[in-house]
Amino acid sequence: MQPTSSRSVTETVNGSHRFVIQGYSLSKGIGIGKYIASDDFTVGGFQWSIYFYPDGKNQEDNSTYISVFIALASEGTDVRALFELTLVDQSGKGKHKVHSHFDRSLESGPYTLKYRGSMWGYKRFYRRQMLETSDYLKDDCLKINCTVGVVVSAVDCSRLHSIQVPESDIGSHFSMLLDNTEAADIIFNVAGEKFHAHKLVLAARSPVFHSQFFGPEGVDLNHDHEIVVADTEPKVFKSLLHFIYRDAVMEDDSPCESSTFTCISDTLTAKLLSAADTYDLSRLRSICEPHLCKHISICFSKPSVMRSDGFEYLKEKYPKLQSEILKMVAGCEDECSSGGGAKSRSVCGQLSDGGDANGRRIRQRT
């Protein structure tokens, strides 16, 4: 019998709960990783609970932030749900602090909770110092609204002759491993910020890490050994680990609106491209390059940009990226030789300037 198509209607069963935290000042100082839990509430046939960490969930947050998470409080496997956490503005101005999943599609938006105790939320939900002088805190009381939308599917079983394979969620599993630092056996110190990771995961993803940890010339590292990483910003290394564990790139929260190379080279994408070269992550490099090219292509038609301090900054700070630009310009030079015009030849000549990123001379075309 040939399989026939089946109809499936995907929707969410929604429910909300308000978590009132009385005596906020008394809850401070209970310790990092210690929480106050709400009463359990039921949505979509599952029980849920809100976890409030007044001193932060993890050590690296250093009590600077409060943490808020939603946990699956009953037995369940692969429960897909959308979440919304709202810190209520108690001044009546309606300026609530909202983190929501509900603007996402049901195909890609829901988070999958694998078992009882699985959590979704924010380690750095709100800075404590700002919270304590804000309209969110009134009469030593905080109010947090939580909405859960459990994804359900109604299937016409009479037409079902095939089994749908769930989407891969291995990335979320490895992300939890990174976030929870469970079984971590290596620590990276990046400008004073500590990152816990797993040597086996890093070695499986990066030939450079594999050589460093397990190669014949590798360094003998004991459990919880700390490695100092120089010339890298914490946010860049965090994004690098995010890609290694999730195979996805974090969004750059400081997009460049300028067309100068100084601005372009200072974006997270440019710095991440340099890190991809350092650790030989070819897929990450391929992801970063098109994003940068969209900005860099604007500069090709501006000779003044090629003579700017920004271009020299790019050459000194990110020589590999500048070398890639010169390779692209080689194609431009071919167009110049075949009748691209005097203006194009001028730009090509300024970009090439007689040398590449490694100091080798490049033959000028006339």
mmCIF file of C-alpha atoms in Angstrom:
data_model
loop_
_atom_site.group_PDB
_atom_site.id
_atom_site.type_symbol
_atom_site.label_atom_id
_atom_site.label_comp_id
_atom_site.label_asym_id
_atom_site.label_seq_id
_atom_site.Cartn_x
_atom_site.Cartn_y
_atom_site.Cartn_z
ATOM 1 C CA MET A 1 0.000 0.000 0.000
ATOM 2 C CA GLN A 2 1.352 3.401 -0.938
ATOM 3 C CA PRO A 3 1.528 5.891 1.921
ATOM 4 C CA THR A 4 -1.011 8.690 1.706
ATOM 5 C CA SER A 5 -0.807 12.131 3.187
ATOM 6 C CA SER A 6 -2.301 12.861 6.586
ATOM 7 C CA ARG A 7 -3.776 16.029 7.934
ATOM 8 C CA SER A 8 -2.246 17.482 11.081
ATOM 9 C CA VAL A 9 -3.447 20.576 12.907
ATOM 10 C CA THR A 10 -0.819 22.028 15.222
ATOM 11 C CA GLU A 11 -1.888 24.417 17.946
ATOM 12 C CA THR A 12 -1.086 25.358 21.530
ATOM 13 C CA VAL A 13 -2.995 24.885 24.758
ATOM 14 C CA ASN A 14 -2.284 28.039 26.745
ATOM 15 C CA GLY A 15 -2.405 28.800 30.439
ATOM 16 C CA SER A 16 -1.053 31.500 32.753
ATOM 17 C CA HIS A 17 0.081 31.824 36.353
ATOM 18 C CA ARG A 18 1.063 34.809 38.500
ATOM 19 C CA PHE A 19 3.969 34.291 40.898
ATOM 20 C CA VAL A 20 3.973 36.826 43.753
ATOM 21 C CA ILE A 21 7.210 37.095 45.718
ATOM 22 C CA GLN A 22 6.539 38.784 49.039
ATOM 23 C CA GLY A 23 9.475 39.951 51.155
ATOM 24 C CA TYR A 24 11.948 40.291 48.303
ATOM 25 C CA SER A 25 14.582 41.887 50.554
ATOM 26 C CA LEU A 26 14.521 38.842 52.836
ATOM 27 C CA SER A 27 15.119 36.492 49.902
ATOM 28 C CA LYS A 28 18.412 38.142 48.955
ATOM 29 C CA GLY A 29 21.487 36.423 50.253
ATOM 30 C CA ILE A 30 20.113 32.884 50.259
ATOM 31 C CA GLY A 31 22.998 31.960 47.955
ATOM 32 C CA ILE A 32 23.839 31.513 44.297
ATOM 33 C CA GLY A 33 21.869 28.610 42.803
ATOM 34 C CA LYS A 34 19.248 28.724 45.600
ATOM 35 C CA TYR A 35 15.706 29.392 44.467
ATOM 36 C CA ILE A 36 12.164 30.181 45.526
ATOM 37 C CA ALA A 37 9.572 28.100 43.657
ATOM 38 C CA SER A 38 5.989 28.991 42.841
ATOM 39 C CA ASP A 39 3.062 26.680 43.386
ATOM 40 C CA ASP A 40 2.656 24.111 40.609
ATOM 41 C CA PHE A 41 0.133 24.998 37.927
ATOM 42 C CA THR A 42 -1.293 22.879 35.107
ATOM 43 C CA VAL A 43 -1.236 23.680 31.384
ATOM 44 C CA GLY A 44 -1.802 21.216 28.547
ATOM 45 C CA GLY A 45 -1.950 18.218 30.849
ATOM 46 C CA PHE A 46 1.446 18.945 32.441
ATOM 47 C CA GLN A 47 2.412 20.615 35.670
ATOM 48 C CA TRP A 48 4.754 23.599 35.665
ATOM 49 C CA SER A 49 6.579 25.702 38.221
ATOM 50 C CA ILE A 50 8.416 29.047 38.195
ATOM 51 C CA TYR A 51 11.867 29.148 39.800
ATOM 52 C CA PHE A 52 13.157 32.524 41.066
ATOM 53 C CA TYR A 53 16.872 32.811 41.908
ATOM 54 C CA PRO A 54 17.382 36.081 43.854
ATOM 55 C CA ASP A 55 21.187 35.670 43.852
ATOM 56 C CA GLY A 56 21.483 34.226 40.341
ATOM 57 C CA LYS A 57 21.506 30.642 39.122
ATOM 58 C CA ASN A 58 25.200 30.307 38.285
ATOM 59 C CA GLN A 59 28.457 31.274 39.940
ATOM 60 C CA GLU A 60 29.715 33.312 36.987
ATOM 61 C CA ASP A 61 26.811 35.765 37.330
ATOM 62 C CA ASN A 62 28.278 36.733 40.709
ATOM 63 C CA SER A 63 24.956 37.774 42.257
ATOM 64 C CA THR A 64 24.690 40.671 39.774
ATOM 65 C CA TYR A 65 21.502 39.352 38.153
ATOM 66 C CA ILE A 66 18.338 37.646 39.261
ATOM 67 C CA SER A 67 17.507 34.477 37.326
ATOM 68 C CA VAL A 68 14.020 33.241 36.385
ATOM 69 C CA PHE A 69 13.194 29.823 34.903
ATOM 70 C CA ILE A 70 10.119 27.750 34.073
ATOM 71 C CA ALA A 71 10.400 24.049 34.911
ATOM 72 C CA LEU A 72 8.435 20.982 33.874
ATOM 73 C CA ALA A 73 7.164 19.782 37.259
ATOM 74 C CA SER A 74 5.513 16.521 36.175
ATOM 75 C CA GLU A 75 6.568 13.474 34.227
ATOM 76 C CA GLY A 76 6.867 14.101 30.501
ATOM 77 C CA THR A 77 9.044 13.364 27.500
ATOM 78 C CA ASP A 78 9.808 15.751 24.621
ATOM 79 C CA VAL A 79 7.219 18.295 25.742
ATOM 80 C CA ARG A 80 7.219 21.182 23.240
ATOM 81 C CA ALA A 81 6.065 24.511 24.572
ATOM 82 C CA LEU A 82 6.157 28.253 24.056
ATOM 83 C CA PHE A 83 6.889 30.468 27.051
ATOM 84 C CA GLU A 84 6.437 34.045 28.151
ATOM 85 C CA LEU A 85 7.881 35.584 31.301
ATOM 86 C CA THR A 86 6.735 39.059 32.353
ATOM 87 C CA LEU A 87 8.131 41.152 35.186
ATOM 88 C CA VAL A 88 5.120 43.284 36.115
ATOM 89 C CA ASP A 89 5.436 47.095 36.277
ATOM 90 C CA GLN A 90 3.558 47.930 39.483
ATOM 91 C CA SER A 91 3.460 51.688 38.848
ATOM 92 C CA GLY A 92 0.488 51.376 36.511
ATOM 93 C CA LYS A 93 2.475 52.693 33.543
ATOM 94 C CA GLY A 94 2.348 49.327 31.787
ATOM 95 C CA LYS A 95 6.094 49.210 31.094
ATOM 96 C CA HIS A 96 6.435 45.497 31.798
ATOM 97 C CA LYS A 97 9.639 43.542 31.146
ATOM 98 C CA VAL A 98 8.577 40.784 28.720
ATOM 99 C CA HIS A 99 10.493 37.797 27.337
ATOM 100 C CA SER A 100 8.239 35.900 24.919
ATOM 101 C CA HIS A 101 8.292 32.933 22.556
ATOM 102 C CA PHE A 102 4.802 33.542 21.270
ATOM 103 C CA ASP A 103 5.833 35.605 18.249
ATOM 104 C CA ARG A 104 7.574 32.555 16.769
ATOM 105 C CA SER A 105 6.158 29.982 14.380
ATOM 106 C CA LEU A 106 5.069 26.598 15.717
ATOM 107 C CA GLU A 107 7.472 24.906 13.280
ATOM 108 C CA SER A 108 10.645 26.364 14.813
ATOM 109 C CA GLY A 109 9.682 28.375 17.874
ATOM 110 C CA PRO A 110 8.803 25.924 20.680
ATOM 111 C CA TYR A 111 11.390 24.763 23.196
ATOM 112 C CA THR A 112 11.588 21.018 23.889
ATOM 113 C CA LEU A 113 11.738 19.836 27.505
ATOM 114 C CA LYS A 114 13.061 16.294 27.647
ATOM 115 C CA TYR A 115 12.120 15.170 31.144
ATOM 116 C CA ARG A 116 10.757 16.246 34.539
ATOM 117 C CA GLY A 117 12.914 19.056 35.897
ATOM 118 C CA SER A 118 13.904 20.411 32.458
ATOM 119 C CA MET A 119 13.993 24.211 32.470
ATOM 120 C CA TRP A 120 13.723 27.182 30.150
ATOM 121 C CA GLY A 121 14.508 30.729 31.211
ATOM 122 C CA TYR A 122 17.130 33.391 31.726
ATOM 123 C CA LYS A 123 20.218 33.279 33.913
ATOM 124 C CA ARG A 124 20.477 37.052 33.560
ATOM 125 C CA PHE A 125 16.821 38.019 33.668
ATOM 126 C CA TYR A 126 17.348 41.449 35.223
ATOM 127 C CA ARG A 127 20.199 43.306 36.904
ATOM 128 C CA ARG A 128 19.611 43.348 40.655
ATOM 129 C CA GLN A 129 20.799 46.901 41.279
ATOM 130 C CA MET A 130 18.415 48.260 38.636
ATOM 131 C CA LEU A 131 15.568 46.068 39.864
ATOM 132 C CA GLU A 132 15.746 47.406 43.402
ATOM 133 C CA THR A 133 15.243 51.015 42.248
ATOM 134 C CA SER A 134 12.602 50.214 39.611
ATOM 135 C CA ASP A 135 8.821 50.222 39.440
ATOM 136 C CA TYR A 136 8.866 46.415 39.303
ATOM 137 C CA LEU A 137 9.473 46.328 43.056
ATOM 138 C CA LYS A 138 6.727 47.758 45.262
ATOM 139 C CA ASP A 139 6.218 47.293 48.998
ATOM 140 C CA ASP A 140 9.050 44.728 48.947
ATOM 141 C CA CYS A 141 7.025 42.628 46.498
ATOM 142 C CA LEU A 142 7.706 41.334 42.968
ATOM 143 C CA LYS A 143 5.114 39.959 40.563
ATOM 144 C CA ILE A 144 6.034 37.650 37.699
ATOM 145 C CA ASN A 145 3.461 36.515 35.137
ATOM 146 C CA CYS A 146 4.137 33.278 33.292
ATOM 147 C CA THR A 147 2.290 32.006 30.213
ATOM 148 C CA VAL A 148 2.886 28.496 28.864
ATOM 149 C CA GLY A 149 1.655 27.265 25.494
ATOM 150 C CA VAL A 150 1.948 23.480 25.160
ATOM 151 C CA VAL A 151 2.115 22.403 21.519
ATOM 152 C CA VAL A 152 -0.416 19.729 20.572
ATOM 153 C CA SER A 153 -1.214 18.136 17.231
ATOM 154 C CA ALA A 154 -4.575 16.703 16.145
ATOM 155 C CA VAL A 155 -4.016 14.081 13.433
ATOM 156 C CA ASP A 156 -6.570 12.451 11.111
ATOM 157 C CA CYS A 157 -5.563 8.867 11.980
ATOM 158 C CA SER A 158 -7.738 7.329 9.242
ATOM 159 C CA ARG A 159 -5.326 8.751 6.664
ATOM 160 C CA LEU A 160 -2.112 8.108 8.586
ATOM 161 C CA HIS A 161 0.155 5.547 6.883
ATOM 162 C CA SER A 162 3.548 6.964 7.782
ATOM 163 C CA ILE A 163 5.432 8.004 10.884
ATOM 164 C CA GLN A 164 6.795 11.511 11.211
ATOM 165 C CA VAL A 165 10.341 11.708 12.494
ATOM 166 C CA PRO A 166 10.782 14.536 15.033
ATOM 167 C CA GLU A 167 13.155 17.353 14.185
ATOM 168 C CA SER A 168 16.671 16.957 15.468
ATOM 169 C CA ASP A 169 17.091 18.420 18.937
ATOM 170 C CA ILE A 170 20.684 17.382 19.557
ATOM 171 C CA GLY A 171 21.637 21.059 19.574
ATOM 172 C CA SER A 172 19.357 21.762 22.534
ATOM 173 C CA HIS A 173 20.839 18.792 24.407
ATOM 174 C CA PHE A 174 24.395 20.005 23.947
ATOM 175 C CA SER A 175 23.297 23.543 24.790
ATOM 176 C CA MET A 176 21.957 22.311 28.133
ATOM 177 C CA LEU A 177 25.256 20.539 28.708
ATOM 178 C CA LEU A 178 27.088 23.825 28.154
ATOM 179 C CA ASP A 179 24.656 25.956 30.174
ATOM 180 C CA ASN A 180 24.586 23.627 33.167
ATOM 181 C CA THR A 181 28.372 22.916 33.031
ATOM 182 C CA GLU A 182 27.551 19.298 33.872
ATOM 183 C CA ALA A 183 30.681 17.079 33.766
ATOM 184 C CA ALA A 184 32.770 20.019 32.507
ATOM 185 C CA ASP A 185 36.491 19.188 32.623
ATOM 186 C CA ILE A 186 38.144 22.306 31.209
ATOM 187 C CA ILE A 187 37.942 25.997 32.113
ATOM 188 C CA PHE A 188 38.821 28.882 29.814
ATOM 189 C CA ASN A 189 39.790 32.221 31.322
ATOM 190 C CA VAL A 190 38.965 34.961 28.814
ATOM 191 C CA ALA A 191 39.812 38.434 30.125
ATOM 192 C CA GLY A 192 38.878 37.297 33.627
ATOM 193 C CA GLU A 193 35.567 35.673 32.614
ATOM 194 C CA LYS A 194 35.407 31.895 33.171
ATOM 195 C CA PHE A 195 33.872 29.458 30.669
ATOM 196 C CA HIS A 196 33.378 25.782 31.596
ATOM 197 C CA ALA A 197 33.445 23.278 28.738
ATOM 198 C CA HIS A 198 34.072 19.644 27.798
ATOM 199 C CA LYS A 199 37.275 18.528 26.099
ATOM 200 C CA LEU A 200 35.621 15.687 24.178
ATOM 201 C CA VAL A 201 33.013 18.019 22.655
ATOM 202 C CA LEU A 202 35.595 20.635 21.710
ATOM 203 C CA ALA A 203 37.953 18.038 20.243
ATOM 204 C CA ALA A 204 35.158 16.444 18.184
ATOM 205 C CA ARG A 205 34.294 19.815 16.627
ATOM 206 C CA SER A 206 37.698 21.459 16.211
ATOM 207 C CA PRO A 207 40.944 19.888 14.915
ATOM 208 C CA VAL A 208 42.836 22.551 16.836
ATOM 209 C CA PHE A 209 41.258 21.579 20.157
ATOM 210 C CA HIS A 210 41.722 17.889 19.315
ATOM 211 C CA SER A 211 45.436 18.434 18.790
ATOM 212 C CA GLN A 212 45.668 20.548 21.934
ATOM 213 C CA PHE A 213 43.953 18.014 24.182
ATOM 214 C CA PHE A 214 44.703 14.618 22.632
ATOM 215 C CA GLY A 215 47.419 15.040 19.994
ATOM 216 C CA PRO A 216 50.969 13.704 20.370
ATOM 217 C CA GLU A 217 52.180 17.220 21.077
ATOM 218 C CA GLY A 218 49.153 18.066 23.212
ATOM 219 C CA VAL A 219 49.407 19.619 26.644
ATOM 220 C CA ASP A 220 48.862 17.324 29.615
ATOM 221 C CA LEU A 221 45.721 18.796 31.173
ATOM 222 C CA ASN A 222 44.333 17.668 34.490
ATOM 223 C CA HIS A 223 40.637 17.744 35.413
ATOM 224 C CA ASP A 224 39.310 21.309 35.717
ATOM 225 C CA HIS A 225 42.537 22.684 34.311
ATOM 226 C CA GLU A 226 42.288 26.364 33.445
ATOM 227 C CA ILE A 227 43.501 27.762 30.113
ATOM 228 C CA VAL A 228 44.032 31.484 29.636
ATOM 229 C CA VAL A 229 42.827 32.662 26.213
ATOM 230 C CA ALA A 230 44.544 35.832 25.032
ATOM 231 C CA ASP A 231 43.510 38.302 22.315
ATOM 232 C CA THR A 232 39.838 37.251 22.438
ATOM 233 C CA GLU A 233 36.853 39.048 23.955
ATOM 234 C CA PRO A 234 34.533 37.100 26.291
ATOM 235 C CA LYS A 235 31.492 37.685 24.062
ATOM 236 C CA VAL A 236 33.394 36.310 21.045
ATOM 237 C CA PHE A 237 34.509 33.184 22.938
ATOM 238 C CA LYS A 238 30.967 32.717 24.273
ATOM 239 C CA SER A 239 29.630 32.891 20.720
ATOM 240 C CA LEU A 240 32.325 30.426 19.598
ATOM 241 C CA LEU A 241 31.261 27.911 22.269
ATOM 242 C CA HIS A 242 27.609 28.487 21.337
ATOM 243 C CA PHE A 243 28.404 27.445 17.762
ATOM 244 C CA ILE A 244 30.515 24.444 18.814
ATOM 245 C CA TYR A 245 27.724 23.068 21.003
ATOM 246 C CA ARG A 246 24.654 24.137 18.986
ATOM 247 C CA ASP A 247 25.960 24.417 15.401
ATOM 248 C CA ALA A 248 24.259 27.810 15.201
ATOM 249 C CA VAL A 249 25.503 31.391 15.383
ATOM 250 C CA MET A 250 24.345 33.847 18.023
ATOM 251 C CA GLU A 251 22.808 37.037 16.668
ATOM 252 C CA ASP A 252 25.034 40.113 16.785
ATOM 253 C CA ASP A 253 23.260 42.561 19.107
ATOM 254 C CA SER A 254 25.398 45.496 17.884
ATOM 255 C CA PRO A 255 24.903 45.649 14.104
ATOM 256 C CA CYS A 256 27.153 47.911 12.083
ATOM 257 C CA GLU A 257 25.329 50.702 10.304
ATOM 258 C CA SER A 258 28.436 52.255 8.803
ATOM 259 C CA SER A 259 30.234 51.258 5.625
ATOM 260 C CA THR A 260 33.743 51.835 7.022
ATOM 261 C CA PHE A 261 36.112 48.961 7.609
ATOM 262 C CA THR A 262 36.739 50.116 11.183
ATOM 263 C CA CYS A 263 33.086 49.488 12.010
ATOM 264 C CA ILE A 264 32.830 46.283 9.988
ATOM 265 C CA SER A 265 35.918 44.762 11.580
ATOM 266 C CA ASP A 266 34.604 45.589 15.045
ATOM 267 C CA THR A 267 31.407 43.552 14.677
ATOM 268 C CA LEU A 268 30.912 40.230 16.424
ATOM 269 C CA THR A 269 30.724 38.496 13.019
ATOM 270 C CA ALA A 270 34.168 39.765 11.981
ATOM 271 C CA LYS A 271 35.730 38.731 15.282
ATOM 272 C CA LEU A 272 33.985 35.372 15.131
ATOM 273 C CA LEU A 273 35.398 34.815 11.638
ATOM 274 C CA SER A 274 38.882 35.342 13.035
ATOM 275 C CA ALA A 275 38.138 32.847 15.833
ATOM 276 C CA ALA A 276 36.822 30.354 13.246
ATOM 277 C CA ASP A 277 40.191 30.542 11.486
ATOM 278 C CA THR A 278 42.063 30.129 14.763
ATOM 279 C CA TYR A 279 40.190 26.943 15.689
ATOM 280 C CA ASP A 280 39.753 25.640 12.116
ATOM 281 C CA LEU A 281 35.951 25.692 12.087
ATOM 282 C CA SER A 282 35.250 25.740 8.359
ATOM 283 C CA ARG A 283 31.446 25.746 8.656
ATOM 284 C CA LEU A 284 31.495 28.739 11.005
ATOM 285 C CA ARG A 285 33.835 30.512 8.603
ATOM 286 C CA SER A 286 31.439 29.841 5.724
ATOM 287 C CA ILE A 287 28.538 31.241 7.759
ATOM 288 C CA CYS A 288 30.356 34.446 8.748
ATOM 289 C CA GLU A 289 31.849 35.338 5.367
ATOM 290 C CA PRO A 290 28.590 36.087 3.463
ATOM 291 C CA HIS A 291 27.408 38.399 6.250
ATOM 292 C CA LEU A 292 30.627 40.385 6.110
ATOM 293 C CA CYS A 293 30.680 40.472 2.320
ATOM 294 C CA LYS A 294 27.338 42.291 2.300
ATOM 295 C CA HIS A 295 29.021 45.168 4.147
ATOM 296 C CA ILE A 296 32.422 44.976 2.501
ATOM 297 C CA SER A 297 31.027 45.023 -1.038
ATOM 298 C CA ILE A 298 29.751 48.548 -0.369
ATOM 299 C CA CYS A 299 33.315 49.722 0.120
ATOM 300 C CA PHE A 300 34.723 48.334 -3.147
ATOM 301 C CA SER A 301 33.462 51.325 -5.103
ATOM 302 C CA LYS A 302 34.925 53.878 -2.691
ATOM 303 C CA PRO A 303 38.669 54.503 -3.260
ATOM 304 C CA SER A 304 38.783 56.814 -0.239
ATOM 305 C CA VAL A 305 37.794 53.917 1.999
ATOM 306 C CA MET A 306 40.711 51.829 0.710
ATOM 307 C CA ARG A 307 43.100 54.608 1.750
ATOM 308 C CA SER A 308 41.463 55.069 5.139
ATOM 309 C CA ASP A 309 42.824 54.257 8.575
ATOM 310 C CA GLY A 310 39.974 51.777 8.897
ATOM 311 C CA PHE A 311 41.320 49.603 6.097
ATOM 312 C CA GLU A 312 44.799 49.689 7.648
ATOM 313 C CA TYR A 313 43.206 48.783 10.980
ATOM 314 C CA LEU A 314 41.534 45.801 9.335
ATOM 315 C CA LYS A 315 44.855 44.725 7.822
ATOM 316 C CA GLU A 316 46.672 44.881 11.168
ATOM 317 C CA LYS A 317 43.896 43.568 13.413
ATOM 318 C CA TYR A 318 42.414 40.866 11.143
ATOM 319 C CA PRO A 319 44.999 39.933 8.492
ATOM 320 C CA LYS A 320 43.176 36.750 7.480
ATOM 321 C CA LEU A 321 39.995 38.664 6.759
ATOM 322 C CA GLN A 322 41.976 41.279 4.807
ATOM 323 C CA SER A 323 43.647 38.494 2.851
ATOM 324 C CA GLU A 324 40.222 37.137 1.868
ATOM 325 C CA ILE A 325 39.282 40.607 0.628
ATOM 326 C CA LEU A 326 42.384 40.720 -1.537
ATOM 327 C CA LYS A 327 41.465 37.360 -3.057
ATOM 328 C CA MET A 328 38.088 38.792 -3.989
ATOM 329 C CA VAL A 329 39.839 41.784 -5.487
ATOM 330 C CA ALA A 330 41.855 39.448 -7.711
ATOM 331 C CA GLY A 331 38.583 38.731 -9.493
ATOM 332 C CA CYS A 332 37.994 42.454 -9.752
ATOM 333 C CA GLU A 333 41.391 42.855 -11.372
ATOM 334 C CA ASP A 334 40.434 40.351 -14.077
ATOM 335 C CA GLU A 335 37.424 42.515 -14.883
ATOM 336 C CA CYS A 336 39.645 45.567 -15.000
ATOM 337 C CA SER A 337 41.967 43.918 -17.532
ATOM 338 C CA SER A 338 39.027 42.988 -19.761
ATOM 339 C CA GLY A 339 37.667 46.515 -20.007
ATOM 340 C CA GLY A 340 36.289 47.311 -16.571
ATOM 341 C CA GLY A 341 37.204 50.978 -16.908
ATOM 342 C CA ALA A 342 39.781 53.337 -15.443
ATOM 343 C CA LYS A 343 37.867 53.870 -12.209
ATOM 344 C CA SER A 344 37.706 50.133 -11.457
ATOM 345 C CA ARG A 345 41.402 49.714 -12.173
ATOM 346 C CA SER A 346 42.152 52.508 -9.733
ATOM 347 C CA VAL A 347 40.206 50.802 -6.952
ATOM 348 C CA CYS A 348 41.887 47.458 -7.645
ATOM 349 C CA GLY A 349 45.296 49.015 -7.528
ATOM 350 C CA GLN A 350 44.622 50.734 -4.225
ATOM 351 C CA LEU A 351 43.346 47.545 -2.642
ATOM 352 C CA SER A 352 46.278 45.457 -3.796
ATOM 353 C CA ASP A 353 48.914 48.074 -2.825
ATOM 354 C CA GLY A 354 51.696 45.718 -3.929
ATOM 355 C CA GLY A 355 51.501 43.241 -1.039
ATOM 356 C CA ASP A 356 49.217 40.723 0.683
ATOM 357 C CA ALA A 357 48.487 40.146 4.353
ATOM 358 C CA ASN A 358 51.685 38.122 4.753
ATOM 359 C CA GLY A 359 53.958 40.751 3.214
ATOM 360 C CA ARG A 360 54.392 38.981 -0.146
ATOM 361 C CA ARG A 361 54.524 41.182 -3.229
ATOM 362 C CA ILE A 362 51.590 41.016 -5.642
ATOM 363 C CA ARG A 363 52.264 41.686 -9.304
ATOM 364 C CA GLN A 364 50.303 44.714 -10.453
ATOM 365 C CA ARG A 365 48.330 44.395 -13.663
ATOM 366 C CA THR A 366 48.320 47.256 -16.145
#
